[in-house]
Short mmCIF file of N, CA and C in Angstrom, two decimals:
data_model
loop_
_atom_site.label_atom_id
_atom_site.label_comp_id
_atom_site.label_asym_id
_atom_site.label_seq_id
_atom_site.Cartn_x
_atom_site.Cartn_y
_atom_site.Cartn_z
N UNK A 254 17.78 3.90 -30.19
CA UNK A 254 16.71 4.66 -29.58
C UNK A 254 17.10 6.13 -29.59
N UNK A 255 16.16 6.95 -29.95
CA UNK A 255 16.48 8.38 -30.03
C UNK A 255 16.43 9.03 -28.65
N UNK A 256 16.98 10.20 -28.59
CA UNK A 256 17.03 10.94 -27.33
C UNK A 256 15.63 11.33 -26.85
N UNK A 257 14.73 11.62 -27.79
CA UNK A 257 13.35 11.99 -27.43
C UNK A 257 12.64 10.80 -26.78
N UNK A 258 12.85 9.60 -27.32
CA UNK A 258 12.21 8.41 -26.76
C UNK A 258 12.74 8.11 -25.36
N UNK A 259 14.03 8.31 -25.16
CA UNK A 259 14.63 8.08 -23.84
C UNK A 259 14.07 9.08 -22.83
N UNK A 260 13.97 10.35 -23.22
CA UNK A 260 13.42 11.37 -22.33
C UNK A 260 11.96 11.07 -21.99
N UNK A 261 11.21 10.56 -22.96
CA UNK A 261 9.81 10.21 -22.72
C UNK A 261 9.70 9.06 -21.73
N UNK A 262 10.57 8.05 -21.87
CA UNK A 262 10.55 6.92 -20.94
C UNK A 262 10.94 7.35 -19.53
N UNK A 263 11.90 8.24 -19.42
CA UNK A 263 12.32 8.74 -18.11
C UNK A 263 11.19 9.53 -17.46
N UNK A 264 10.48 10.34 -18.25
CA UNK A 264 9.38 11.11 -17.71
C UNK A 264 8.24 10.21 -17.24
N UNK A 265 7.94 9.17 -18.00
CA UNK A 265 6.90 8.23 -17.61
C UNK A 265 7.28 7.51 -16.32
N UNK A 266 8.53 7.11 -16.20
CA UNK A 266 8.99 6.42 -15.00
C UNK A 266 8.96 7.35 -13.79
N UNK A 267 9.32 8.61 -13.99
CA UNK A 267 9.25 9.57 -12.89
C UNK A 267 7.82 9.76 -12.41
N UNK A 268 6.87 9.86 -13.35
CA UNK A 268 5.47 9.99 -12.98
C UNK A 268 4.96 8.74 -12.28
N UNK A 269 5.39 7.58 -12.74
CA UNK A 269 5.00 6.30 -12.13
C UNK A 269 5.46 6.23 -10.68
N UNK A 270 6.71 6.58 -10.44
CA UNK A 270 7.25 6.54 -9.08
C UNK A 270 6.58 7.61 -8.21
N UNK A 271 6.30 8.78 -8.76
CA UNK A 271 5.64 9.83 -7.99
C UNK A 271 4.24 9.41 -7.56
N UNK A 272 3.48 8.83 -8.47
CA UNK A 272 2.11 8.39 -8.14
C UNK A 272 2.15 7.27 -7.10
N UNK A 273 3.04 6.30 -7.29
CA UNK A 273 3.13 5.21 -6.32
C UNK A 273 3.62 5.69 -4.96
N UNK A 274 4.55 6.62 -4.94
CA UNK A 274 5.02 7.17 -3.66
C UNK A 274 3.90 7.93 -2.95
N UNK A 275 3.10 8.66 -3.71
CA UNK A 275 1.98 9.38 -3.11
C UNK A 275 0.95 8.42 -2.53
N UNK A 276 0.64 7.35 -3.26
CA UNK A 276 -0.30 6.34 -2.76
C UNK A 276 0.26 5.62 -1.54
N UNK A 277 1.56 5.37 -1.54
CA UNK A 277 2.19 4.74 -0.38
C UNK A 277 2.08 5.64 0.85
N UNK A 278 2.29 6.93 0.66
CA UNK A 278 2.17 7.88 1.76
C UNK A 278 0.74 7.95 2.28
N UNK A 279 -0.24 7.93 1.38
CA UNK A 279 -1.65 7.94 1.79
C UNK A 279 -1.97 6.68 2.59
N UNK A 280 -1.48 5.53 2.15
CA UNK A 280 -1.71 4.29 2.89
C UNK A 280 -1.07 4.30 4.26
N UNK A 281 0.14 4.84 4.35
CA UNK A 281 0.82 4.92 5.66
C UNK A 281 0.11 5.90 6.59
N UNK A 282 -0.37 7.01 6.05
CA UNK A 282 -1.12 7.96 6.88
C UNK A 282 -2.44 7.35 7.33
N UNK A 283 -3.08 6.59 6.44
CA UNK A 283 -4.31 5.91 6.83
C UNK A 283 -4.08 4.89 7.92
N UNK A 284 -2.93 4.26 7.91
CA UNK A 284 -2.58 3.30 8.95
C UNK A 284 -2.27 4.01 10.26
N UNK A 285 -1.56 5.12 10.20
CA UNK A 285 -1.16 5.83 11.41
C UNK A 285 -2.31 6.58 12.06
N UNK A 286 -3.24 7.08 11.27
CA UNK A 286 -4.34 7.88 11.80
C UNK A 286 -5.63 7.08 11.93
N UNK A 287 -5.51 5.80 12.13
CA UNK A 287 -6.67 4.92 12.13
C UNK A 287 -7.59 5.19 13.32
N UNK A 288 -8.87 5.38 13.07
CA UNK A 288 -9.81 5.49 14.18
C UNK A 288 -10.30 4.13 14.65
N UNK A 289 -10.19 3.12 13.81
CA UNK A 289 -10.67 1.78 14.12
C UNK A 289 -9.69 0.78 13.50
N UNK A 290 -9.52 -0.40 14.08
CA UNK A 290 -8.59 -1.38 13.49
C UNK A 290 -8.96 -1.80 12.07
N UNK A 291 -10.23 -1.73 11.74
CA UNK A 291 -10.66 -2.12 10.40
C UNK A 291 -10.05 -1.19 9.36
N UNK A 292 -10.09 0.11 9.61
CA UNK A 292 -9.54 1.07 8.66
C UNK A 292 -8.01 1.08 8.69
N UNK A 293 -7.43 0.73 9.81
CA UNK A 293 -5.98 0.57 9.88
C UNK A 293 -5.51 -0.57 8.99
N UNK A 294 -6.27 -1.65 8.96
CA UNK A 294 -5.95 -2.77 8.07
C UNK A 294 -6.05 -2.39 6.61
N UNK A 295 -7.02 -1.56 6.29
CA UNK A 295 -7.14 -1.08 4.91
C UNK A 295 -5.93 -0.25 4.51
N UNK A 296 -5.46 0.61 5.40
CA UNK A 296 -4.25 1.39 5.13
C UNK A 296 -3.04 0.50 4.96
N UNK A 297 -2.96 -0.57 5.77
CA UNK A 297 -1.86 -1.51 5.66
C UNK A 297 -1.87 -2.24 4.33
N UNK A 298 -3.05 -2.64 3.88
CA UNK A 298 -3.16 -3.34 2.60
C UNK A 298 -2.78 -2.41 1.45
N UNK A 299 -3.26 -1.18 1.48
CA UNK A 299 -2.94 -0.22 0.41
C UNK A 299 -1.44 0.06 0.36
N UNK A 300 -0.84 0.34 1.52
CA UNK A 300 0.59 0.66 1.52
C UNK A 300 1.44 -0.56 1.15
N UNK A 301 1.05 -1.74 1.58
CA UNK A 301 1.79 -2.95 1.20
C UNK A 301 1.70 -3.25 -0.28
N UNK A 302 0.50 -3.11 -0.85
CA UNK A 302 0.32 -3.37 -2.28
C UNK A 302 1.08 -2.37 -3.13
N UNK A 303 1.03 -1.10 -2.75
CA UNK A 303 1.74 -0.07 -3.52
C UNK A 303 3.24 -0.24 -3.36
N UNK A 304 3.70 -0.64 -2.18
CA UNK A 304 5.12 -0.92 -1.99
C UNK A 304 5.59 -2.05 -2.89
N UNK A 305 4.76 -3.07 -3.04
CA UNK A 305 5.11 -4.17 -3.96
C UNK A 305 5.13 -3.69 -5.40
N UNK A 306 4.22 -2.81 -5.77
CA UNK A 306 4.24 -2.25 -7.13
C UNK A 306 5.49 -1.42 -7.37
N UNK A 307 5.97 -0.73 -6.34
CA UNK A 307 7.21 0.03 -6.48
C UNK A 307 8.39 -0.90 -6.70
N UNK A 308 8.43 -2.02 -5.98
CA UNK A 308 9.50 -3.00 -6.18
C UNK A 308 9.42 -3.58 -7.59
N UNK A 309 8.20 -3.85 -8.07
CA UNK A 309 8.04 -4.35 -9.43
C UNK A 309 8.49 -3.32 -10.46
N UNK A 310 8.25 -2.05 -10.18
CA UNK A 310 8.67 -0.99 -11.10
C UNK A 310 10.17 -0.89 -11.25
N UNK A 311 10.90 -1.27 -10.22
CA UNK A 311 12.36 -1.25 -10.29
C UNK A 311 12.95 -2.55 -10.81
N UNK A 312 12.11 -3.48 -11.24
CA UNK A 312 12.59 -4.70 -11.86
C UNK A 312 12.71 -5.90 -10.94
N UNK A 313 12.26 -5.81 -9.72
CA UNK A 313 12.34 -6.94 -8.79
C UNK A 313 11.04 -7.71 -8.75
N UNK A 314 10.69 -8.38 -9.85
CA UNK A 314 9.38 -9.03 -9.94
C UNK A 314 9.21 -10.15 -8.92
N UNK A 315 10.22 -10.99 -8.75
CA UNK A 315 10.11 -12.10 -7.81
C UNK A 315 10.06 -11.58 -6.38
N UNK A 316 10.87 -10.59 -6.06
CA UNK A 316 10.88 -10.02 -4.72
C UNK A 316 9.54 -9.36 -4.40
N UNK A 317 8.97 -8.65 -5.36
CA UNK A 317 7.67 -8.03 -5.14
C UNK A 317 6.58 -9.05 -4.90
N UNK A 318 6.62 -10.15 -5.62
CA UNK A 318 5.64 -11.22 -5.43
C UNK A 318 5.79 -11.87 -4.07
N UNK A 319 7.02 -12.13 -3.66
CA UNK A 319 7.26 -12.76 -2.36
C UNK A 319 6.82 -11.84 -1.23
N UNK A 320 7.14 -10.56 -1.33
CA UNK A 320 6.71 -9.61 -0.30
C UNK A 320 5.19 -9.56 -0.24
N UNK A 321 4.55 -9.54 -1.40
CA UNK A 321 3.09 -9.49 -1.43
C UNK A 321 2.48 -10.73 -0.79
N UNK A 322 2.97 -11.90 -1.13
CA UNK A 322 2.38 -13.13 -0.62
C UNK A 322 2.67 -13.36 0.85
N UNK A 323 3.90 -13.22 1.26
CA UNK A 323 4.27 -13.56 2.63
C UNK A 323 3.92 -12.44 3.60
N UNK A 324 4.37 -11.23 3.32
CA UNK A 324 4.16 -10.13 4.26
C UNK A 324 2.68 -9.81 4.40
N UNK A 325 2.01 -9.58 3.28
CA UNK A 325 0.61 -9.22 3.37
C UNK A 325 -0.25 -10.40 3.82
N UNK A 326 0.13 -11.61 3.47
CA UNK A 326 -0.62 -12.78 3.95
C UNK A 326 -0.54 -12.91 5.45
N UNK A 327 0.65 -12.76 5.99
CA UNK A 327 0.82 -12.82 7.44
C UNK A 327 0.13 -11.67 8.15
N UNK A 328 0.22 -10.49 7.57
CA UNK A 328 -0.43 -9.34 8.19
C UNK A 328 -1.94 -9.46 8.15
N UNK A 329 -2.49 -10.04 7.09
CA UNK A 329 -3.93 -10.20 7.02
C UNK A 329 -4.44 -11.22 8.04
N UNK A 330 -3.64 -12.23 8.35
CA UNK A 330 -4.03 -13.17 9.40
C UNK A 330 -4.09 -12.46 10.75
N UNK A 331 -3.07 -11.67 11.05
CA UNK A 331 -3.05 -10.92 12.31
C UNK A 331 -4.19 -9.90 12.33
N UNK A 332 -4.43 -9.24 11.21
CA UNK A 332 -5.51 -8.26 11.12
C UNK A 332 -6.87 -8.92 11.32
N UNK A 333 -7.08 -10.08 10.72
CA UNK A 333 -8.35 -10.79 10.90
C UNK A 333 -8.57 -11.20 12.34
N UNK A 334 -7.53 -11.67 12.98
CA UNK A 334 -7.63 -12.05 14.39
C UNK A 334 -7.93 -10.83 15.27
N UNK A 335 -7.27 -9.73 14.99
CA UNK A 335 -7.47 -8.51 15.78
C UNK A 335 -8.89 -7.97 15.61
N UNK A 336 -9.37 -7.93 14.39
CA UNK A 336 -10.72 -7.39 14.17
C UNK A 336 -11.78 -8.33 14.71
N UNK A 337 -11.52 -9.63 14.74
CA UNK A 337 -12.49 -10.55 15.32
C UNK A 337 -12.61 -10.34 16.83
N UNK A 338 -11.51 -10.00 17.47
CA UNK A 338 -11.54 -9.76 18.91
C UNK A 338 -12.11 -8.38 19.24
N UNK A 339 -11.74 -7.38 18.46
CA UNK A 339 -12.12 -6.00 18.78
C UNK A 339 -13.22 -5.49 17.87
N UNK A 340 -14.23 -6.30 17.60
CA UNK A 340 -15.30 -5.84 16.71
C UNK A 340 -16.20 -4.86 17.44
N UNK A 341 -16.61 -3.85 16.72
CA UNK A 341 -17.53 -2.84 17.23
C UNK A 341 -18.75 -2.85 16.33
N UNK A 342 -19.91 -2.61 16.92
CA UNK A 342 -21.12 -2.62 16.11
C UNK A 342 -21.13 -1.45 15.12
N UNK A 343 -20.71 -0.29 15.60
CA UNK A 343 -20.63 0.90 14.75
C UNK A 343 -19.21 1.46 14.86
N UNK A 344 -18.29 1.01 14.00
CA UNK A 344 -16.90 1.48 14.13
C UNK A 344 -16.79 2.95 13.77
N UNK A 345 -15.87 3.62 14.46
CA UNK A 345 -15.62 5.03 14.21
C UNK A 345 -14.90 5.19 12.88
N UNK A 346 -15.33 6.15 12.07
CA UNK A 346 -14.71 6.39 10.77
C UNK A 346 -13.83 7.63 10.85
N UNK A 347 -13.15 7.93 9.73
CA UNK A 347 -12.25 9.08 9.70
C UNK A 347 -13.03 10.39 9.84
N UNK A 348 -14.22 10.47 9.30
CA UNK A 348 -14.97 11.72 9.34
C UNK A 348 -16.03 11.80 10.43
N UNK A 349 -16.03 10.90 11.39
CA UNK A 349 -17.10 10.87 12.38
C UNK A 349 -16.82 11.70 13.62
N UNK A 350 -15.69 12.37 13.68
CA UNK A 350 -15.36 13.16 14.90
C UNK A 350 -16.14 14.41 14.99
#
């Protein structure tokens, strides 16, 4: 493999990690700044899915799959239970203040 090809692969991987880290940060901010539990669950799903993609990017395919199935599955059960109890007819959104 030539040096140019290696540099190209490193640049692609750096961009991949940067984009995934940015999406992970957006998901975490969406979870922390939630106006309603429904939108907090959306932030949790986004950050969990992107976190699993980051693990897959580093070569941990089985670990990423297990985290996705068990962690997000359990969190979605808790999220569904919470939203069923705390349902609002008109939930507050991020831009409704």
